[in-house]
GROMACS .gro file of C-alpha atoms in nm:
model
  344
    1MET     CA    1   0.364  -0.099   1.737
    2LEU     CA    2   0.151  -0.247   2.013
    3GLY     CA    3  -0.048  -0.040   2.265
    4ILE     CA    4  -0.281  -0.085   2.558
    5SER     CA    5  -0.530   0.146   2.716
    6VAL     CA    6  -0.551   0.257   3.080
    7TYR     CA    7  -0.839   0.430   3.258
    8PHE     CA    8  -0.803   0.578   3.601
    9GLN     CA    9  -1.107   0.405   3.732
   10ASP     CA   10  -0.937   0.075   3.653
   11LEU     CA   11  -0.575   0.182   3.700
   12ASP     CA   12  -0.357  -0.131   3.758
   13LEU     CA   13   0.026  -0.058   3.768
   14HIS     CA   14   0.100  -0.421   3.772
   15TYR     CA   15  -0.077  -0.454   3.441
   16LEU     CA   16   0.159  -0.202   3.288
   17GLN     CA   17   0.467  -0.389   3.405
   18GLU     CA   18   0.342  -0.718   3.263
   19ALA     CA   19   0.230  -0.555   2.940
   20LYS     CA   20   0.580  -0.405   2.893
   21LYS     CA   21   0.723  -0.757   2.904
   22CYS     CA   22   0.504  -0.859   2.612
   23GLY     CA   23   0.633  -0.581   2.393
   24VAL     CA   24   0.388  -0.298   2.449
   25LYS     CA   25   0.513   0.045   2.354
   26TYR     CA   26   0.219   0.280   2.378
   27VAL     CA   27  -0.034   0.345   2.658
   28PHE     CA   28  -0.351   0.515   2.545
   29THR     CA   29  -0.551   0.699   2.803
   30SER     CA   30  -0.844   0.942   2.774
   31LEU     CA   31  -0.835   1.278   2.965
   32GLN     CA   32  -1.184   1.380   2.837
   33ILE     CA   33  -1.438   1.104   2.855
   34PRO     CA   34  -1.737   1.200   3.079
   35GLU     CA   35  -1.771   0.855   3.236
   36GLU     CA   36  -1.427   0.851   3.377
   37ASP     CA   37  -1.373   0.903   3.755
   38TYR     CA   38  -1.130   1.192   3.778
   39THR     CA   39  -1.185   1.255   4.159
   40SER     CA   40  -0.846   1.102   4.245
   41LEU     CA   41  -0.661   1.227   3.937
   42ASP     CA   42  -0.411   1.434   4.149
   43GLU     CA   43  -0.304   1.120   4.311
   44LYS     CA   44  -0.334   0.866   4.022
   45LEU     CA   45  -0.190   1.058   3.743
   46PRO     CA   46   0.168   1.113   3.889
   47LEU     CA   47   0.173   0.740   3.978
   48PHE     CA   48   0.073   0.638   3.630
   49LEU     CA   49   0.303   0.878   3.453
   50ASN     CA   50   0.593   0.772   3.674
   51GLN     CA   51   0.540   0.405   3.609
   52CYS     CA   52   0.521   0.461   3.230
   53GLN     CA   53   0.838   0.668   3.244
   54LEU     CA   54   1.023   0.394   3.439
   55LEU     CA   55   0.898   0.130   3.187
   56GLU     CA   56   0.977   0.361   2.886
   57LEU     CA   57   0.614   0.337   2.774
   58GLN     CA   58   0.490   0.624   2.559
   59VAL     CA   59   0.174   0.771   2.695
   60VAL     CA   60  -0.081   0.892   2.447
   61PRO     CA   61  -0.349   1.106   2.607
   62ASP     CA   62  -0.669   1.179   2.425
   63ILE     CA   63  -0.733   1.541   2.481
   64SER     CA   64  -0.998   1.807   2.416
   65PRO     CA   65  -1.074   2.154   2.566
   66VAL     CA   66  -1.214   1.979   2.875
   67THR     CA   67  -0.873   1.819   2.947
   68PHE     CA   68  -0.712   2.137   3.070
   69ASP     CA   69  -0.980   2.192   3.313
   70LYS     CA   70  -0.953   1.843   3.453
   71LEU     CA   71  -0.583   1.873   3.478
   72LYS     CA   72  -0.630   2.216   3.643
   73ILE     CA   73  -0.405   2.398   3.401
   74PRO     CA   74  -0.483   2.694   3.176
   75ASN     CA   75  -0.664   2.628   2.854
   76GLN     CA   76  -0.437   2.530   2.574
   77ASP     CA   77  -0.135   2.538   2.791
   78TYR     CA   78   0.057   2.270   2.601
   79GLN     CA   79   0.387   2.360   2.766
   80GLN     CA   80   0.232   2.227   3.092
   81LEU     CA   81   0.157   1.904   2.923
   82LYS     CA   82   0.502   1.884   2.803
   83ASN     CA   83   0.633   1.948   3.159
   84MET     CA   84   0.404   1.673   3.291
   85GLY     CA   85   0.598   1.433   3.068
   86PHE     CA   86   0.366   1.391   2.774
   87LYS     CA   87   0.550   1.341   2.447
   88ALA     CA   88   0.247   1.255   2.222
   89LEU     CA   89  -0.099   1.388   2.200
   90ARG     CA   90  -0.407   1.242   2.036
   91LEU     CA   91  -0.601   1.555   1.940
   92ASP     CA   92  -0.972   1.528   1.939
   93TYR     CA   93  -1.021   1.888   1.821
   94GLY     CA   94  -0.847   2.183   1.655
   95PHE     CA   95  -0.749   2.016   1.333
   96ASP     CA   96  -0.822   2.304   1.110
   97ASP     CA   97  -0.568   2.540   1.272
   98TYR     CA   98  -0.252   2.425   1.084
   99ASP     CA   99  -0.038   2.684   1.265
  100ILE     CA  100  -0.130   2.516   1.601
  101ILE     CA  101  -0.050   2.173   1.445
  102LYS     CA  102   0.283   2.290   1.314
  103ASP     CA  103   0.377   2.447   1.648
  104LEU     CA  104   0.265   2.140   1.851
  105GLN     CA  105   0.485   1.916   1.622
  106LYS     CA  106   0.789   2.073   1.767
  107ASP     CA  107   0.722   1.918   2.101
  108PHE     CA  108   0.482   1.630   2.050
  109TYR     CA  109   0.414   1.332   1.820
  110LEU     CA  110   0.065   1.412   1.710
  111MET     CA  111  -0.220   1.167   1.647
  112LEU     CA  112  -0.517   1.303   1.475
  113ASN     CA  113  -0.877   1.169   1.490
  114ALA     CA  114  -0.908   0.962   1.176
  115SER     CA  115  -1.291   0.994   1.170
  116VAL     CA  116  -1.279   1.362   1.071
  117ILE     CA  117  -0.968   1.350   0.846
  118ASP     CA  118  -1.016   1.316   0.465
  119GLU     CA  119  -0.799   1.374   0.148
  120ASN     CA  120  -0.889   1.731   0.123
  121TYR     CA  121  -0.772   1.796   0.475
  122LEU     CA  122  -0.437   1.621   0.404
  123LYS     CA  123  -0.382   1.821   0.092
  124ASP     CA  124  -0.457   2.147   0.281
  125ALA     CA  125  -0.222   2.043   0.555
  126LEU     CA  126   0.066   1.980   0.316
  127ASP     CA  127  -0.008   2.312   0.144
  128HIS     CA  128   0.023   2.475   0.491
  129GLY     CA  129   0.362   2.316   0.562
  130VAL     CA  130   0.242   2.037   0.808
  131ASP     CA  131   0.499   1.757   0.826
  132LEU     CA  132   0.279   1.450   0.779
  133SER     CA  133   0.567   1.214   0.871
  134LYS     CA  134   0.531   1.331   1.229
  135ILE     CA  135   0.154   1.260   1.237
  136ALA     CA  136  -0.052   0.938   1.295
  137VAL     CA  137  -0.418   0.900   1.232
  138THR     CA  138  -0.594   0.727   1.514
  139HIS     CA  139  -0.937   0.580   1.458
  140ASN     CA  140  -1.196   0.595   1.729
  141TYR     CA  141  -1.319   0.311   1.933
  142TYR     CA  142  -1.698   0.255   1.971
  143PRO     CA  143  -1.834   0.156   2.308
  144HIS     CA  144  -2.186   0.101   2.200
  145SER     CA  145  -2.272  -0.215   2.018
  146ASP     CA  146  -2.356  -0.182   1.637
  147THR     CA  147  -2.194   0.152   1.609
  148GLY     CA  148  -1.835   0.046   1.504
  149LEU     CA  149  -1.715   0.100   1.145
  150ALA     CA  150  -1.791  -0.124   0.863
  151LEU     CA  151  -1.477  -0.311   0.760
  152LYS     CA  152  -1.499  -0.219   0.389
  153ASP     CA  153  -1.531   0.146   0.460
  154PHE     CA  154  -1.248   0.132   0.708
  155GLN     CA  155  -1.022  -0.037   0.455
  156GLU     CA  156  -1.105   0.219   0.183
  157LYS     CA  157  -1.027   0.520   0.414
  158ASN     CA  158  -0.705   0.367   0.527
  159LYS     CA  159  -0.585   0.335   0.175
  160ILE     CA  160  -0.599   0.715   0.146
  161PHE     CA  161  -0.404   0.759   0.468
  162GLN     CA  162  -0.149   0.509   0.345
  163LYS     CA  163  -0.109   0.704   0.023
  164TYR     CA  164   0.009   1.005   0.226
  165GLY     CA  165   0.254   0.788   0.434
  166LEU     CA  166   0.056   0.835   0.762
  167THR     CA  167   0.096   0.592   1.044
  168ILE     CA  168  -0.251   0.433   1.096
  169GLN     CA  169  -0.376   0.329   1.433
  170ALA     CA  170  -0.687   0.133   1.540
  171PHE     CA  171  -0.834  -0.041   1.838
  172VAL     CA  172  -0.949  -0.393   1.926
  173CYS     CA  173  -1.138  -0.522   2.230
  174GLY     CA  174  -0.980  -0.650   2.552
  175ASP     CA  175  -1.038  -1.009   2.662
  176VAL     CA  176  -1.005  -0.964   3.038
  177LEU     CA  177  -1.171  -0.644   3.157
  178LYS     CA  178  -1.405  -0.449   2.934
  179ARG     CA  179  -1.426  -0.081   2.998
  180PHE     CA  180  -1.709   0.089   3.183
  181PRO     CA  181  -1.990   0.200   3.154
  182LEU     CA  182  -2.128  -0.041   2.889
  183TYR     CA  183  -1.875  -0.316   2.909
  184GLU     CA  184  -1.951  -0.411   2.543
  185GLY     CA  185  -1.586  -0.384   2.411
  186LEU     CA  186  -1.398  -0.095   2.251
  187PRO     CA  187  -1.326  -0.194   1.890
  188THR     CA  188  -1.284   0.031   1.594
  189VAL     CA  189  -1.446  -0.212   1.348
  190GLU     CA  190  -1.782  -0.350   1.454
  191LYS     CA  191  -1.711  -0.697   1.318
  192HIS     CA  192  -1.429  -0.728   1.572
  193ARG     CA  193  -1.656  -0.665   1.886
  194THR     CA  194  -1.720  -1.042   1.928
  195VAL     CA  195  -1.389  -1.164   1.772
  196ASN     CA  196  -1.083  -1.270   1.972
  197PRO     CA  197  -0.861  -0.959   1.986
  198TYR     CA  198  -0.567  -1.145   1.854
  199ILE     CA  199  -0.752  -1.262   1.541
  200ALA     CA  200  -0.898  -0.898   1.506
  201SER     CA  201  -0.534  -0.757   1.533
  202ILE     CA  202  -0.407  -0.981   1.259
  203GLU     CA  203  -0.684  -0.872   1.030
  204LEU     CA  204  -0.614  -0.506   1.098
  205LEU     CA  205  -0.244  -0.553   1.034
  206GLN     CA  206  -0.263  -0.786   0.731
  207ASN     CA  207  -0.575  -0.657   0.552
  208CYS     CA  208  -0.648  -0.302   0.666
  209CYS     CA  209  -0.318  -0.105   0.622
  210VAL     CA  210  -0.296  -0.067   1.010
  211ASP     CA  211   0.040  -0.001   1.159
  212ASP     CA  212  -0.028   0.030   1.538
  213VAL     CA  213  -0.278  -0.177   1.727
  214PHE     CA  214  -0.424  -0.066   2.060
  215ILE     CA  215  -0.629  -0.270   2.307
  216GLY     CA  216  -0.919  -0.036   2.362
  217ASP     CA  217  -1.050  -0.189   2.685
  218SER     CA  218  -0.905  -0.180   3.036
  219GLN     CA  219  -0.720  -0.516   3.029
  220ALA     CA  220  -0.613  -0.799   2.796
  221GLU     CA  221  -0.457  -1.140   2.853
  222MET     CA  222  -0.077  -1.131   2.861
  223SER     CA  223  -0.087  -1.423   2.612
  224THR     CA  224  -0.297  -1.208   2.377
  225LEU     CA  225  -0.051  -0.921   2.389
  226GLN     CA  226   0.242  -1.156   2.334
  227TYR     CA  227   0.078  -1.321   2.035
  228ILE     CA  228  -0.004  -0.987   1.870
  229ASN     CA  229   0.354  -0.863   1.934
  230ASP     CA  230   0.502  -1.184   1.788
  231TYR     CA  231   0.296  -1.137   1.473
  232MET     CA  232   0.398  -0.765   1.445
  233LYS     CA  233   0.764  -0.817   1.503
  234GLU     CA  234   0.830  -1.162   1.340
  235ASN     CA  235   0.533  -1.245   1.128
  236ILE     CA  236   0.466  -1.543   1.337
  237ILE     CA  237   0.110  -1.669   1.383
  238THR     CA  238   0.066  -1.841   1.729
  239ILE     CA  239  -0.181  -2.124   1.727
  240PRO     CA  240  -0.309  -2.261   2.059
  241CYS     CA  241  -0.392  -2.610   2.001
  242TYR     CA  242  -0.396  -2.978   2.119
  243LEU     CA  243  -0.153  -3.230   1.980
  244GLU     CA  244  -0.185  -3.606   2.032
  245LYS     CA  245   0.070  -3.792   2.233
  246GLY     CA  246   0.377  -3.854   2.019
  247TYR     CA  247   0.343  -3.531   1.840
  248GLU     CA  248   0.409  -3.285   2.124
  249TYR     CA  249   0.754  -3.214   1.971
  250LEU     CA  250   0.565  -2.985   1.734
  251TYR     CA  251   0.495  -2.734   2.010
  252ASP     CA  252   0.695  -2.416   2.045
  253GLN     CA  253   0.871  -2.441   1.703
  254ASN     CA  254   0.874  -2.164   1.447
  255ILE     CA  255   0.749  -2.365   1.143
  256GLN     CA  256   0.760  -2.224   0.793
  257VAL     CA  257   0.456  -2.255   0.571
  258ARG     CA  258   0.509  -2.386   0.218
  259LYS     CA  259   0.499  -2.127  -0.057
  260ASP     CA  260   0.260  -2.320  -0.272
  261GLN     CA  261  -0.076  -2.329  -0.077
  262SER     CA  262  -0.410  -2.480  -0.165
  263GLU     CA  263  -0.764  -2.348  -0.092
  264SER     CA  264  -0.837  -2.641   0.134
  265LEU     CA  265  -0.543  -2.684   0.359
  266ILE     CA  266  -0.218  -2.519   0.479
  267ARG     CA  267   0.086  -2.735   0.409
  268LEU     CA  268   0.379  -2.703   0.654
  269SER     CA  269   0.749  -2.718   0.565
  270LEU     CA  270   0.841  -3.001   0.797
  271PRO     CA  271   1.049  -3.302   0.719
  272ARG     CA  272   0.840  -3.599   0.589
  273LYS     CA  273   0.877  -3.931   0.773
  274PRO     CA  274   0.821  -4.271   0.592
  275TYR     CA  275   0.597  -4.547   0.720
  276ILE     CA  276   0.377  -4.340   0.949
  277PRO     CA  277   0.124  -4.592   1.086
  278ILE     CA  278  -0.240  -4.563   0.998
  279GLN     CA  279  -0.432  -4.428   1.294
  280LYS     CA  280  -0.711  -4.182   1.381
  281SER     CA  281  -0.822  -4.135   1.019
  282THR     CA  282  -1.153  -3.934   1.044
  283LEU     CA  283  -1.343  -3.658   0.864
  284ARG     CA  284  -1.111  -3.378   0.808
  285LYS     CA  285  -1.266  -3.076   0.980
  286ARG     CA  286  -1.155  -2.714   0.962
  287GLY     CA  287  -0.912  -2.657   1.235
  288TYR     CA  288  -0.774  -3.016   1.256
  289ILE     CA  289  -0.412  -3.075   1.240
  290VAL     CA  290  -0.332  -3.364   1.016
  291MET     CA  291  -0.041  -3.588   0.904
  292GLU     CA  292  -0.018  -3.808   0.595
  293ASN     CA  293   0.040  -4.169   0.682
  294GLN     CA  294   0.223  -4.456   0.491
  295LEU     CA  295  -0.068  -4.484   0.239
  296ALA     CA  296   0.039  -4.154   0.105
  297GLY     CA  297   0.378  -4.287  -0.019
  298ARG     CA  298   0.643  -4.026  -0.044
  299TYR     CA  299   0.414  -3.776   0.122
  300SER     CA  300   0.411  -3.982   0.447
  301GLY     CA  301   0.479  -3.746   0.744
  302GLU     CA  302   0.360  -3.427   0.575
  303VAL     CA  303   0.171  -3.207   0.819
  304SER     CA  304  -0.108  -2.977   0.717
  305LEU     CA  305  -0.372  -2.762   0.885
  306MET     CA  306  -0.744  -2.790   0.753
  307LYS     CA  307  -0.891  -2.472   0.623
  308GLN     CA  308  -1.204  -2.637   0.505
  309ASP     CA  309  -1.407  -2.946   0.589
  310LEU     CA  310  -1.316  -3.231   0.369
  311SER     CA  311  -1.433  -3.593   0.364
  312PHE     CA  312  -1.265  -3.894   0.519
  313ILE     CA  313  -0.954  -4.025   0.355
  314SER     CA  314  -0.760  -4.327   0.480
  315ARG     CA  315  -0.418  -4.185   0.409
  316THR     CA  316  -0.463  -3.888   0.645
  317ASN     CA  317  -0.427  -3.912   1.028
  318THR     CA  318  -0.572  -3.649   1.269
  319ILE     CA  319  -0.294  -3.554   1.509
  320GLY     CA  320  -0.449  -3.256   1.685
  321PHE     CA  321  -0.689  -2.969   1.665
  322ILE     CA  322  -0.679  -2.581   1.700
  323HIS     CA  323  -0.862  -2.433   1.990
  324PRO     CA  324  -1.207  -2.324   1.838
  325GLU     CA  325  -1.159  -1.964   1.952
  326TYR     CA  326  -0.848  -1.941   1.729
  327THR     CA  327  -0.962  -2.138   1.425
  328ASP     CA  328  -1.001  -1.822   1.213
  329VAL     CA  329  -0.620  -1.763   1.226
  330LEU     CA  330  -0.627  -2.005   0.934
  331ASP     CA  331  -0.773  -1.731   0.718
  332PHE     CA  332  -0.460  -1.521   0.766
  333ILE     CA  333  -0.186  -1.771   0.729
  334ASN     CA  334  -0.001  -1.732   0.399
  335ALA     CA  335   0.324  -1.812   0.227
  336ASN     CA  336   0.498  -1.528   0.409
  337THR     CA  337   0.405  -1.632   0.765
  338LYS     CA  338   0.546  -1.874   1.011
  339ILE     CA  339   0.334  -2.060   1.264
  340ARG     CA  340   0.401  -2.165   1.617
  341PHE     CA  341   0.182  -2.428   1.796
  342VAL     CA  342   0.143  -2.368   2.168
  343ARG     CA  343  -0.037  -2.585   2.425
  344LEU     CA  344  -0.386  -2.502   2.526
   0.00000   0.00000   0.00000
């Protein structure tokens, strides 16, 4: 499922409303980070929880021992958290007390810190009667540049979690408002710090065994959330692009990709059209949208996306191009995905 993050210093209730329309199910928030401004928590928290309840958004608070003090409730009084409306908890401590874990599972969907969970822990948890089907593992986000996880290590760890049937959750950056105090993005994987969050999300979902993606930062574009949700729910890869006049009919269609793909280009399952005139035949660059012309014979009218730079060929017309920020979606289009062109 898709999630966003909300921090009380940047609380925007309208953002919650709009995000819900884009398919968001989870709202992560931290009730323990030292940089957060909790001075107005008594006022903001009820507004936040009420809005999430009205929108049927599941709040996921990241908690530690300091949380109870900030909420002005007795230490480890989980019943109070339940009374406040929390139905899920992301625990940043207390993993080794399996009795507490089992007790909390009666009232909460638990998310454990993936950075401190390993296979030995999971074996011990099973031996102690912990129901792993009611647990997710949530990777950390990393505010400081160069401190995020290496992609390969992240993938290897997730294979272990997947073997035990755990739901795996991770973060990507926002593309509207980065979170204080460093404003350097909040990704799980360092590689994704400078990558469009939509592209990063596809990689997490397709190549990293991730089930749930959260925007770590304070805000993301609504289009970004919608694109991620469409991929998660319908396996549709949305491609912001420019199409030449006469080819705008290709916008906003769900287009199937051919099952037999090459290394150099992605062939689309669209009807061919004979006698396409020869025009705008240029070098075929990565990210170009091309159509075969009448020189291609029975292939005339076939549309492809260029994955690699190829030389000029007279039988191929250029009919558009993918926005440069989204060109890397080409690396994740396969025979099982559909694509949808949208206007820039």
